Amino acid sequence: MPDLSTKPDKKWKRFLRNWEFKIAVFVILYFLFSHYVLENTHVVGERGLRNHLKVIPEEVVDYYGKQPVEGAEKLAYAQYATNYDYLNLAIINFAHLRKGGTKIPNLVILYDEVLQYHSAQMWNNLYQVANHYKITLRPVHLIKVNYDDDTPWAASFTKFHIFNQVDFDRIVYFDSDSMLVHPTLDNGEISSSYSNIDELFNVPKELEFALPQAYWLNNVVEGKSALKYRKKVEIPDARRYGLRMRKLVHDISETGDWKLLPSLIFEAHKFDNPDNFFANHIMVVTPSKSTFEDLMKYVHNPVRWSLTNRKNLRKKTDYDMEILNKYLNNELKSGRVNIGILPHRVYGVLTGEFREPWHERFVVQPQYLPFIKKRSNRGWDAMKTLQKVKLIHFSDSPIPKPWEMEEGDEEYEHPYSTKLIFCKTGNMSEYRAKYSHFKPRLVDDCDSVEVWNWLRNQFKKEREGIWFSE
Ligand SMILES: *[C@@H]1O[C@H](CO)[C@@H](O)[C@H](O)[C@H]1NC(C)=O
């Protein structure tokens, strides 16, 4: 009897060993295969990027603005809203565009379909104002990965619906917590008038997407190879740069060739920042079903991706910006897409920039970003900066956004008051009276203080102008 029981056992063990061994070999081979073959089939090397990623300078966008906008009936501005506050903001922005004489007939707000039902009164009020300004309200379903995620970014994937609005040839999208401005300085007084950004519809169609660079996140490249580059690259002074731009605009107006647009100088600059190179608070977009479907794969990873595409699996901390960057990164590497970098100083400015102690990352043109010193203010002038801005994005966390402020909030100090700035030569008795614990930072750059406060006040004026005037 012992014979019978031990023999099959040994066989089984031997078999198991074999079986495990085979699986192990298979897994290792598969891992190597998928890692080095499936995921590294880049057609575009670092050099190929030159032809697919282009910087669109302010001067060239100005030139686009002087050309007529064609085929406007197939063009649209778009924003999205997942709550009533943001729907209200989106309406304010579009009313501004109407008053600013936009030539684009389609102003489209994609809203979470449930907003129609939650509060009939809110909805009716907003609907009427939208109607008054001929704004199109389009219901979409919320795109969220994790329904328990309560962070403000959880529903940000909903933004991707703009890529799916294929009845338009081209869309200029911006976040609804932005504000359109057209500031002028007269005798030291800042004022603003209604405006539009129609020029963005003339960004060449060959650039399927155009977005600003997330200049505030990009790593200033460190290390040996960067130093070698930094020595070679000279950032042109304003005069030389101006001459270069005049020539560029002239050449583009003669040939219409978008390939004349500048490229990045140090291309690792792009691939060293895989998840945060592009900002997406403003975008020029060519809608397409396949782009939308691809993006949805990056959001809701197909099961097979855990075997074949682990590198692109969505991480817990990935939201709309990281996902879009991953997608664009891969499209660029495979040479399937051309992308333009919008001038962030005109369309991509964050209100928080005026509270920053160092500004050179903001000041330089995108292609020179890797070659600057981070802690420098060379070329910064708050008033000059403001006068170029056409779209400003409210971003001052942890300071509440202007529409989140309660009545009287501004009169008192709060823990976030330490993040405010106050002019050193300003009214110090006001400073001492108002702030006893949480004191704002005192700064020499009083223009920045003035601009930051002006932007907050301008928001209130803007809101009143839309709601209480005809
Ligand atoms: C300075 O602030 C104090 C206290 O808020 C106020 O009474 C005073 O009028 C201010 N002075 C000037 C010159 O604005």
CSV table of C-alpha atoms and ligand atoms in Angstrom, one decimal:
chain,number,residue,atom,x,y,z
A,1,MET,CA,0.0,0.0,0.0
A,2,PRO,CA,2.7,2.6,0.8
A,3,ASP,CA,3.9,2.0,-2.8
A,4,LEU,CA,0.7,3.1,-4.3
A,5,SER,CA,0.5,6.3,-2.3
A,6,THR,CA,4.0,7.6,-2.6
A,7,LYS,CA,4.5,7.0,-6.3
A,8,PRO,CA,1.7,9.2,-7.7
A,9,ASP,CA,2.8,11.8,-5.2
A,10,LYS,CA,6.3,12.0,-6.5
A,11,LYS,CA,5.0,12.1,-10.1
A,12,TRP,CA,2.8,14.9,-9.2
A,13,LYS,CA,5.6,16.8,-7.5
A,14,ARG,CA,7.8,16.4,-10.6
A,15,PHE,CA,4.9,17.5,-12.8
A,16,LEU,CA,4.3,20.5,-10.6
A,17,ARG,CA,8.0,21.5,-10.8
A,18,ASN,CA,7.8,21.3,-14.5
A,19,TRP,CA,4.6,23.2,-14.7
A,20,GLU,CA,5.8,25.9,-12.4
A,21,PHE,CA,9.1,26.1,-14.3
A,22,LYS,CA,7.3,26.5,-17.6
A,23,ILE,CA,5.0,29.2,-16.3
A,24,ALA,CA,7.9,31.0,-14.8
A,25,VAL,CA,9.9,31.0,-18.0
A,26,PHE,CA,6.8,32.1,-19.9
A,27,VAL,CA,6.2,34.9,-17.5
A,28,ILE,CA,9.7,36.1,-17.7
A,29,LEU,CA,9.8,36.0,-21.5
A,30,TYR,CA,6.5,37.7,-21.7
A,31,PHE,CA,7.6,40.4,-19.3
A,32,LEU,CA,10.8,41.0,-21.4
A,33,PHE,CA,8.8,40.9,-24.6
A,34,SER,CA,6.1,43.3,-23.5
A,35,HIS,CA,8.6,45.6,-21.8
A,36,TYR,CA,11.1,45.9,-24.5
A,37,VAL,CA,9.2,45.2,-27.6
A,38,LEU,CA,5.6,46.2,-27.3
A,39,GLU,CA,6.2,49.3,-25.3
A,40,ASN,CA,9.3,50.6,-27.0
A,41,THR,CA,8.3,50.7,-30.6
A,42,HIS,CA,8.9,54.5,-30.9
A,43,VAL,CA,9.1,55.5,-34.4
A,44,VAL,CA,9.9,59.1,-33.5
A,45,GLY,CA,13.3,59.5,-31.9
A,46,GLU,CA,14.2,62.6,-30.1
A,47,ARG,CA,15.0,64.3,-33.3
A,48,GLY,CA,11.6,63.5,-34.9
A,49,LEU,CA,10.0,65.6,-32.2
A,50,ARG,CA,11.2,68.7,-34.0
A,51,ASN,CA,8.7,68.1,-36.8
A,52,HIS,CA,5.8,67.3,-34.6
A,53,LEU,CA,5.9,69.7,-31.6
A,54,LYS,CA,6.0,73.4,-32.4
A,55,VAL,CA,6.1,76.6,-30.4
A,56,ILE,CA,3.5,79.1,-31.5
A,57,PRO,CA,4.9,82.5,-30.4
A,58,GLU,CA,2.6,85.5,-29.4
A,59,GLU,CA,3.7,87.4,-32.5
A,60,VAL,CA,2.5,84.6,-34.8
A,61,VAL,CA,-0.9,84.3,-32.9
A,62,ASP,CA,-1.3,88.1,-33.4
A,63,TYR,CA,-0.7,87.5,-37.1
A,64,TYR,CA,-3.4,84.7,-37.1
A,65,GLY,CA,-5.7,87.2,-35.4
A,66,LYS,CA,-5.5,89.5,-38.4
A,67,GLN,CA,-6.7,86.8,-40.8
A,68,PRO,CA,-10.4,86.2,-41.4
A,69,VAL,CA,-11.9,83.2,-39.6
A,70,GLU,CA,-13.3,80.8,-42.2
A,71,GLY,CA,-16.0,78.1,-41.9
A,72,ALA,CA,-17.2,79.6,-38.6
A,73,GLU,CA,-20.4,77.6,-38.5
A,74,LYS,CA,-18.3,74.4,-37.9
A,75,LEU,CA,-16.3,76.0,-35.1
A,76,ALA,CA,-17.1,76.2,-31.4
A,77,TYR,CA,-16.0,77.5,-28.1
A,78,ALA,CA,-16.6,75.0,-25.4
A,79,GLN,CA,-16.5,74.8,-21.6
A,80,TYR,CA,-17.8,72.2,-19.2
A,81,ALA,CA,-19.6,72.3,-15.9
A,82,THR,CA,-20.4,69.6,-13.3
A,83,ASN,CA,-22.1,71.9,-10.8
A,84,TYR,CA,-24.2,75.1,-10.8
A,85,ASP,CA,-21.3,77.3,-9.7
A,86,TYR,CA,-19.3,76.3,-12.7
A,87,LEU,CA,-22.3,76.5,-15.1
A,88,ASN,CA,-22.8,80.0,-13.9
A,89,LEU,CA,-19.1,80.8,-14.5
A,90,ALA,CA,-19.2,79.3,-18.0
A,91,ILE,CA,-22.2,81.4,-18.8
A,92,ILE,CA,-20.4,84.6,-17.6
A,93,ASN,CA,-17.5,83.8,-19.9
A,94,PHE,CA,-19.6,83.1,-22.9
A,95,ALA,CA,-21.6,86.3,-22.3
A,96,HIS,CA,-18.3,88.1,-22.3
A,97,LEU,CA,-17.4,86.6,-25.7
A,98,ARG,CA,-20.8,87.6,-27.2
A,99,LYS,CA,-20.3,91.2,-25.9
A,100,GLY,CA,-16.7,91.0,-27.1
A,101,GLY,CA,-18.0,90.5,-30.7
A,102,THR,CA,-16.9,86.9,-31.4
A,103,LYS,CA,-17.4,85.7,-35.0
A,104,ILE,CA,-18.0,82.2,-33.7
A,105,PRO,CA,-21.7,81.3,-33.6
A,106,ASN,CA,-21.4,78.2,-31.4
A,107,LEU,CA,-20.8,78.7,-27.7
A,108,VAL,CA,-21.2,75.2,-26.2
A,109,ILE,CA,-21.4,74.3,-22.5
A,110,LEU,CA,-21.2,70.6,-21.8
A,111,TYR,CA,-23.0,70.0,-18.5
A,112,ASP,CA,-23.5,67.1,-16.3
A,113,GLU,CA,-27.0,65.9,-17.3
A,114,VAL,CA,-28.2,65.7,-13.7
A,115,LEU,CA,-28.0,69.5,-13.3
A,116,GLN,CA,-31.3,69.7,-15.1
A,117,TYR,CA,-33.1,67.9,-12.3
A,118,HIS,CA,-31.4,68.8,-9.0
A,119,SER,CA,-32.7,72.3,-8.6
A,120,ALA,CA,-35.4,73.4,-10.9
A,121,GLN,CA,-35.0,77.1,-9.9
A,122,MET,CA,-31.2,77.2,-10.3
A,123,TRP,CA,-31.5,75.5,-13.7
A,124,ASN,CA,-34.3,77.8,-14.9
A,125,ASN,CA,-32.4,80.9,-14.0
A,126,LEU,CA,-29.2,79.8,-15.6
A,127,TYR,CA,-31.0,78.4,-18.7
A,128,GLN,CA,-32.7,81.8,-19.3
A,129,VAL,CA,-29.4,83.7,-19.2
A,130,ALA,CA,-27.8,81.1,-21.4
A,131,ASN,CA,-30.7,81.4,-23.9
A,132,HIS,CA,-30.4,85.2,-23.9
A,133,TYR,CA,-26.7,85.0,-25.0
A,134,LYS,CA,-27.5,82.2,-27.5
A,135,ILE,CA,-25.4,79.7,-25.6
A,136,THR,CA,-25.9,76.0,-26.4
A,137,LEU,CA,-26.3,73.7,-23.4
A,138,ARG,CA,-25.4,70.1,-24.1
A,139,PRO,CA,-26.0,67.4,-21.6
A,140,VAL,CA,-23.2,64.8,-21.1
A,141,HIS,CA,-22.7,62.0,-18.6
A,142,LEU,CA,-20.2,62.5,-15.9
A,143,ILE,CA,-16.9,60.7,-16.4
A,144,LYS,CA,-15.5,59.6,-13.1
A,145,VAL,CA,-13.4,56.6,-12.3
A,146,ASN,CA,-14.1,56.2,-8.7
A,147,TYR,CA,-17.5,57.3,-7.5
A,148,ASP,CA,-16.2,57.5,-3.9
A,149,ASP,CA,-13.6,60.0,-4.9
A,150,ASP,CA,-14.7,63.4,-3.5
A,151,THR,CA,-11.8,65.5,-4.6
A,152,PRO,CA,-12.6,68.5,-6.8
A,153,TRP,CA,-10.7,66.8,-9.6
A,154,ALA,CA,-12.6,63.5,-9.5
A,155,ALA,CA,-15.0,64.6,-12.3
A,156,SER,CA,-12.4,66.4,-14.3
A,157,PHE,CA,-12.3,63.5,-16.9
A,158,THR,CA,-15.7,64.9,-18.0
A,159,LYS,CA,-13.7,67.5,-19.8
A,160,PHE,CA,-12.7,64.8,-22.4
A,161,HIS,CA,-16.2,65.0,-23.9
A,162,ILE,CA,-15.0,68.0,-25.9
A,163,PHE,CA,-12.9,65.6,-28.0
A,164,ASN,CA,-16.2,63.8,-28.8
A,165,GLN,CA,-18.1,66.8,-30.2
A,166,VAL,CA,-17.5,65.7,-33.8
A,167,ASP,CA,-20.1,68.0,-35.4
A,168,PHE,CA,-17.4,70.7,-35.1
A,169,ASP,CA,-14.2,70.8,-37.1
A,170,ARG,CA,-12.4,72.7,-34.4
A,171,ILE,CA,-13.0,73.7,-30.7
A,172,VAL,CA,-11.4,76.3,-28.5
A,173,TYR,CA,-11.8,75.0,-25.0
A,174,PHE,CA,-11.1,76.7,-21.7
A,175,ASP,CA,-11.8,75.8,-18.1
A,176,SER,CA,-14.8,77.7,-16.7
A,177,ASP,CA,-12.9,78.9,-13.6
A,178,SER,CA,-11.1,81.3,-16.0
A,179,MET,CA,-11.9,84.9,-16.9
A,180,LEU,CA,-11.5,86.7,-20.2
A,181,VAL,CA,-9.8,90.1,-19.9
A,182,HIS,CA,-8.6,92.9,-22.1
A,183,PRO,CA,-6.7,95.1,-19.7
A,184,THR,CA,-5.3,98.5,-20.5
A,185,LEU,CA,-3.4,100.9,-18.3
A,186,ASP,CA,-4.3,104.5,-18.3
A,187,ASN,CA,-2.6,107.0,-16.0
A,188,GLY,CA,-1.8,104.1,-13.6
A,189,GLU,CA,-5.4,102.9,-13.6
A,190,ILE,CA,-6.1,99.4,-14.9
A,191,SER,CA,-9.4,98.9,-16.8
A,192,SER,CA,-10.7,96.1,-19.0
A,193,SER,CA,-13.2,95.8,-21.8
A,194,TYR,CA,-15.1,92.9,-23.5
A,195,SER,CA,-12.9,90.8,-25.8
A,196,ASN,CA,-12.6,87.5,-27.6
A,197,ILE,CA,-9.9,85.0,-28.5
A,198,ASP,CA,-11.1,84.1,-32.0
A,199,GLU,CA,-7.5,84.2,-33.3
A,200,LEU,CA,-7.0,80.7,-31.9
A,201,PHE,CA,-9.3,79.3,-34.5
A,202,ASN,CA,-6.7,80.2,-37.1
A,203,VAL,CA,-4.0,78.0,-35.5
A,204,PRO,CA,-3.0,75.8,-38.5
A,205,LYS,CA,-5.3,72.8,-38.9
A,206,GLU,CA,-2.2,70.6,-39.3
A,207,LEU,CA,-1.6,71.1,-35.6
A,208,GLU,CA,-4.4,68.8,-34.3
A,209,PHE,CA,-4.0,70.1,-30.8
A,210,ALA,CA,-2.5,73.3,-29.3
A,211,LEU,CA,-2.0,73.7,-25.5
A,212,PRO,CA,0.2,75.9,-23.3
A,213,GLN,CA,3.1,74.4,-21.5
A,214,ALA,CA,2.6,73.9,-17.7
A,215,TYR,CA,5.6,76.2,-17.2
A,216,TRP,CA,5.0,76.2,-13.4
A,217,LEU,CA,5.5,72.4,-13.1
A,218,ASN,CA,8.2,71.8,-15.7
A,219,ASN,CA,11.5,70.7,-14.4
A,220,VAL,CA,14.3,73.0,-15.1
A,221,VAL,CA,16.7,70.4,-16.5
A,222,GLU,CA,19.5,69.7,-14.1
A,223,GLY,CA,22.6,67.5,-14.4
A,224,LYS,CA,25.6,67.2,-16.7
A,225,SER,CA,24.0,67.0,-20.1
A,226,ALA,CA,21.8,70.0,-19.3
A,227,LEU,CA,24.8,72.0,-18.2
A,228,LYS,CA,26.5,71.3,-21.5
A,229,TYR,CA,23.3,72.4,-23.3
A,230,ARG,CA,22.9,75.5,-21.1
A,231,LYS,CA,26.3,76.8,-22.0
A,232,LYS,CA,25.6,76.5,-25.7
A,233,VAL,CA,22.1,78.1,-25.6
A,234,GLU,CA,21.9,81.8,-25.4
A,235,ILE,CA,18.5,83.2,-24.6
A,236,PRO,CA,18.1,86.1,-27.0
A,237,ASP,CA,17.5,89.6,-25.6
A,238,ALA,CA,14.2,91.4,-26.3
A,239,ARG,CA,15.6,93.3,-29.3
A,240,ARG,CA,17.1,90.2,-31.0
A,241,TYR,CA,14.1,88.1,-30.3
A,242,GLY,CA,11.8,90.8,-31.7
A,243,LEU,CA,13.8,90.9,-35.0
A,244,ARG,CA,13.6,87.1,-35.2
A,245,MET,CA,9.9,87.2,-34.7
A,246,ARG,CA,9.4,89.8,-37.4
A,247,LYS,CA,11.2,87.6,-39.8
A,248,LEU,CA,9.2,84.6,-38.8
A,249,VAL,CA,5.9,86.3,-39.2
A,250,HIS,CA,7.0,87.6,-42.5
A,251,ASP,CA,8.1,84.2,-43.7
A,252,ILE,CA,4.9,82.5,-42.5
A,253,SER,CA,2.7,85.2,-44.2
A,254,GLU,CA,4.6,84.5,-47.4
A,255,THR,CA,4.5,80.7,-47.4
A,256,GLY,CA,1.7,79.7,-45.0
A,257,ASP,CA,4.1,77.0,-43.8
A,258,TRP,CA,3.5,76.0,-40.2
A,259,LYS,CA,6.7,74.0,-40.2
A,260,LEU,CA,8.6,77.3,-39.9
A,261,LEU,CA,7.4,77.6,-36.3
A,262,PRO,CA,10.2,77.1,-33.8
A,263,SER,CA,10.8,73.7,-32.2
A,264,LEU,CA,12.1,72.8,-28.7
A,265,ILE,CA,15.8,73.2,-28.4
A,266,PHE,CA,16.5,70.5,-25.8
A,267,GLU,CA,14.0,67.8,-26.7
A,268,ALA,CA,14.5,65.8,-23.5
A,269,HIS,CA,12.7,68.8,-22.1
A,270,LYS,CA,9.5,67.1,-23.4
A,271,PHE,CA,10.1,63.5,-22.5
A,272,ASP,CA,11.6,64.3,-19.1
A,273,ASN,CA,8.2,65.7,-18.2
A,274,PRO,CA,6.0,62.9,-19.4
A,275,ASP,CA,3.0,63.7,-17.1
A,276,ASN,CA,3.1,67.4,-16.8
A,277,PHE,CA,4.5,69.0,-19.9
A,278,PHE,CA,1.1,70.3,-21.2
A,279,ALA,CA,-1.4,72.3,-19.3
A,280,ASN,CA,-5.0,71.7,-20.3
A,281,HIS,CA,-6.9,74.7,-18.9
A,282,ILE,CA,-7.0,76.0,-22.5
A,283,MET,CA,-6.8,73.9,-25.6
A,284,VAL,CA,-7.4,74.1,-29.3
A,285,VAL,CA,-8.8,70.7,-30.3
A,286,THR,CA,-9.7,68.8,-33.4
A,287,PRO,CA,-12.6,66.6,-32.2
A,288,SER,CA,-12.5,62.9,-33.3
A,289,LYS,CA,-14.2,59.8,-32.3
A,290,SER,CA,-11.0,57.8,-32.2
A,291,THR,CA,-9.2,60.4,-30.0
A,292,PHE,CA,-12.1,60.3,-27.6
A,293,GLU,CA,-12.2,56.5,-27.5
A,294,ASP,CA,-8.4,56.3,-27.0
A,295,LEU,CA,-8.6,58.8,-24.1
A,296,MET,CA,-11.4,56.7,-22.5
A,297,LYS,CA,-8.9,53.7,-22.6
A,298,TYR,CA,-6.4,55.8,-20.7
A,299,VAL,CA,-9.1,56.6,-18.2
A,300,HIS,CA,-10.8,53.2,-17.8
A,301,ASN,CA,-7.9,50.9,-18.6
A,302,PRO,CA,-8.9,47.8,-20.7
A,303,VAL,CA,-8.1,44.6,-18.8
A,304,ARG,CA,-5.5,43.5,-21.2
A,305,TRP,CA,-3.5,46.6,-20.5
A,306,SER,CA,-2.3,45.1,-17.2
A,307,LEU,CA,-0.4,42.6,-19.4
A,308,THR,CA,0.4,44.5,-22.6
A,309,ASN,CA,0.6,48.1,-21.6
A,310,ARG,CA,1.4,48.4,-17.9
A,311,LYS,CA,3.4,51.6,-18.5
A,312,ASN,CA,0.2,53.5,-19.4
A,313,LEU,CA,-2.0,52.2,-16.6
A,314,ARG,CA,-3.7,55.0,-14.8
A,315,LYS,CA,-2.3,55.7,-11.4
A,316,LYS,CA,-4.5,56.7,-8.5
A,317,THR,CA,-3.1,60.2,-8.6
A,318,ASP,CA,-3.7,60.6,-12.4
A,319,TYR,CA,-6.4,63.1,-13.3
A,320,ASP,CA,-7.3,64.8,-16.6
A,321,MET,CA,-4.0,66.5,-17.0
A,322,GLU,CA,-1.8,63.5,-16.4
A,323,ILE,CA,-4.0,61.3,-18.6
A,324,LEU,CA,-4.0,63.8,-21.5
A,325,ASN,CA,-0.2,64.1,-21.2
A,326,LYS,CA,0.3,60.4,-21.3
A,327,TYR,CA,-1.9,60.1,-24.4
A,328,LEU,CA,-0.2,63.0,-26.2
A,329,ASN,CA,3.2,61.7,-25.2
A,330,ASN,CA,2.5,58.4,-26.9
A,331,GLU,CA,1.0,60.0,-30.0
A,332,LEU,CA,4.0,62.3,-30.3
A,333,LYS,CA,6.4,59.4,-30.0
A,334,SER,CA,4.7,57.4,-32.7
A,335,GLY,CA,4.6,60.5,-34.9
A,336,ARG,CA,0.9,60.3,-35.4
A,337,VAL,CA,0.1,63.8,-34.3
A,338,ASN,CA,1.3,67.4,-34.6
A,339,ILE,CA,1.0,69.6,-31.5
A,340,GLY,CA,1.4,73.4,-31.0
A,341,ILE,CA,2.5,75.0,-27.8
A,342,LEU,CA,0.3,78.1,-27.1
A,343,PRO,CA,1.8,81.2,-25.6
A,344,HIS,CA,1.1,80.8,-21.9
A,345,ARG,CA,1.7,84.5,-21.2
A,346,VAL,CA,-1.4,85.3,-23.2
A,347,TYR,CA,-3.8,82.3,-22.6
A,348,GLY,CA,-2.3,80.2,-19.8
A,349,VAL,CA,-1.6,82.7,-17.0
A,350,LEU,CA,-2.6,81.6,-13.5
A,351,THR,CA,-3.6,84.3,-11.0
A,352,GLY,CA,-1.2,82.6,-8.6
A,353,GLU,CA,1.7,83.7,-10.8
A,354,PHE,CA,1.4,87.2,-9.3
A,355,ARG,CA,2.0,85.8,-5.8
A,356,GLU,CA,5.1,83.9,-6.8
A,357,PRO,CA,8.5,85.1,-5.5
A,358,TRP,CA,10.3,84.0,-8.7
A,359,HIS,CA,9.1,84.5,-12.3
A,360,GLU,CA,11.7,83.6,-14.8
A,361,ARG,CA,10.0,80.3,-15.7
A,362,PHE,CA,6.9,82.3,-16.6
A,363,VAL,CA,8.9,85.0,-18.5
A,364,VAL,CA,10.9,82.8,-20.9
A,365,GLN,CA,9.6,81.4,-24.2
A,366,PRO,CA,8.8,77.7,-23.9
A,367,GLN,CA,11.8,76.5,-25.8
A,368,TYR,CA,14.2,78.3,-23.4
A,369,LEU,CA,12.7,76.9,-20.2
A,370,PRO,CA,15.3,74.3,-19.5
A,371,PHE,CA,18.1,76.9,-19.6
A,372,ILE,CA,17.0,79.4,-17.0
A,373,LYS,CA,17.7,79.8,-13.3
A,374,LYS,CA,14.6,79.0,-11.4
A,375,ARG,CA,15.2,81.7,-8.8
A,376,SER,CA,15.3,84.7,-10.9
A,377,ASN,CA,13.0,87.6,-11.9
A,378,ARG,CA,14.8,88.6,-15.0
A,379,GLY,CA,12.3,90.3,-17.4
A,380,TRP,CA,9.4,90.2,-15.0
A,381,ASP,CA,7.1,93.3,-15.0
A,382,ALA,CA,3.6,92.7,-13.5
A,383,MET,CA,1.9,95.6,-15.3
A,384,LYS,CA,3.4,94.6,-18.7
A,385,THR,CA,2.5,91.0,-18.1
A,386,LEU,CA,-1.1,91.9,-17.3
A,387,GLN,CA,-1.6,93.9,-20.4
A,388,LYS,CA,-0.8,90.8,-22.6
A,389,VAL,CA,-3.2,88.5,-20.8
A,390,LYS,CA,-6.4,87.5,-22.6
A,391,LEU,CA,-7.5,84.7,-20.4
A,392,ILE,CA,-6.6,84.2,-16.7
A,393,HIS,CA,-7.1,81.1,-14.7
A,394,PHE,CA,-8.1,81.5,-11.0
A,395,SER,CA,-5.6,79.2,-9.2
A,396,ASP,CA,-4.5,80.3,-5.7
A,397,SER,CA,-5.1,77.3,-3.6
A,398,PRO,CA,-5.5,77.3,-0.6
A,399,ILE,CA,-7.0,80.8,-1.0
A,400,PRO,CA,-10.6,80.3,-2.0
A,401,LYS,CA,-11.6,81.2,-5.6
A,402,PRO,CA,-13.5,84.6,-5.7
A,403,TRP,CA,-16.9,82.9,-6.1
A,404,GLU,CA,-16.2,80.8,-3.0
A,405,MET,CA,-15.7,83.8,-0.8
A,406,GLU,CA,-18.3,84.5,1.8
A,407,GLU,CA,-19.6,87.9,2.6
A,408,GLY,CA,-17.0,89.8,4.6
A,409,ASP,CA,-14.3,87.2,4.1
A,410,GLU,CA,-12.0,89.8,2.7
A,411,GLU,CA,-12.2,92.1,5.7
A,412,TYR,CA,-10.6,89.6,8.1
A,413,GLU,CA,-7.6,87.4,8.4
A,414,HIS,CA,-7.8,83.6,7.8
A,415,PRO,CA,-5.1,80.9,7.9
A,416,TYR,CA,-4.7,81.3,4.2
A,417,SER,CA,-3.9,85.0,4.7
A,418,THR,CA,-0.2,84.0,5.0
A,419,LYS,CA,-0.4,83.2,1.3
A,420,LEU,CA,-1.6,86.7,0.3
A,421,ILE,CA,0.9,89.4,-0.6
A,422,PHE,CA,0.9,93.0,0.7
A,423,CYS,CA,2.9,96.0,-0.6
A,424,LYS,CA,5.8,96.9,1.7
A,425,THR,CA,5.2,100.6,1.1
A,426,GLY,CA,1.5,100.3,1.5
A,427,ASN,CA,-0.8,101.3,4.4
A,428,MET,CA,1.0,99.6,7.3
A,429,SER,CA,-1.6,100.6,9.9
A,430,GLU,CA,-4.2,98.8,7.8
A,431,TYR,CA,-1.8,95.8,7.6
A,432,ARG,CA,-1.4,95.7,11.4
A,433,ALA,CA,-5.1,96.3,12.1
A,434,LYS,CA,-6.3,93.6,9.8
A,435,TYR,CA,-3.7,90.9,10.3
A,436,SER,CA,-2.6,89.9,13.8
A,437,HIS,CA,-1.8,86.2,13.4
A,438,PHE,CA,-1.8,85.2,9.8
A,439,LYS,CA,0.1,87.9,8.1
A,440,PRO,CA,0.4,88.3,4.3
A,441,ARG,CA,3.9,88.3,2.9
A,442,LEU,CA,5.3,91.8,2.5
A,443,VAL,CA,6.8,92.3,-1.0
A,444,ASP,CA,8.7,95.0,-2.9
A,445,ASP,CA,6.8,94.2,-6.1
A,446,CYS,CA,3.8,96.3,-5.4
A,447,ASP,CA,2.6,96.1,-9.0
A,448,SER,CA,2.0,92.4,-8.5
A,449,VAL,CA,-0.1,93.1,-5.4
A,450,GLU,CA,-2.2,95.6,-7.4
A,451,VAL,CA,-2.7,93.2,-10.3
A,452,TRP,CA,-3.7,90.3,-8.1
A,453,ASN,CA,-6.3,92.4,-6.3
A,454,TRP,CA,-7.5,93.9,-9.5
A,455,LEU,CA,-8.2,90.5,-10.9
A,456,ARG,CA,-10.3,89.5,-7.9
A,457,ASN,CA,-12.3,92.7,-8.2
A,458,GLN,CA,-12.6,92.4,-11.9
A,459,PHE,CA,-14.3,89.0,-11.4
A,460,LYS,CA,-17.1,90.7,-9.4
A,461,LYS,CA,-17.6,93.4,-12.0
A,462,GLU,CA,-17.7,90.8,-14.7
A,463,ARG,CA,-20.3,88.8,-12.9
A,464,GLU,CA,-22.5,91.8,-12.2
A,465,GLY,CA,-22.1,93.0,-15.8
A,466,ILE,CA,-23.6,89.8,-17.0
A,467,TRP,CA,-26.3,89.2,-14.5
A,468,PHE,CA,-27.6,92.7,-13.9
A,469,SER,CA,-27.3,94.3,-17.3
A,470,GLU,CA,-28.8,93.8,-20.7
B,1,LIG,C1,-4.7,103.3,6.3
B,1,LIG,O1,-5.5,102.3,7.0
B,1,LIG,C2,-6.2,102.8,8.1
B,1,LIG,C3,-6.8,101.6,8.9
B,1,LIG,O2,-7.5,100.7,8.0
B,1,LIG,C4,-7.2,103.8,7.7
B,1,LIG,O3,-8.0,104.3,8.8
B,1,LIG,C5,-6.5,105.0,6.9
B,1,LIG,O4,-7.4,105.9,6.4
B,1,LIG,C6,-5.6,104.4,5.8
B,1,LIG,N1,-4.8,105.5,5.3
B,1,LIG,C7,-4.6,105.7,4.0
B,1,LIG,C8,-3.7,106.8,3.6
B,1,LIG,O5,-5.3,105.1,3.2
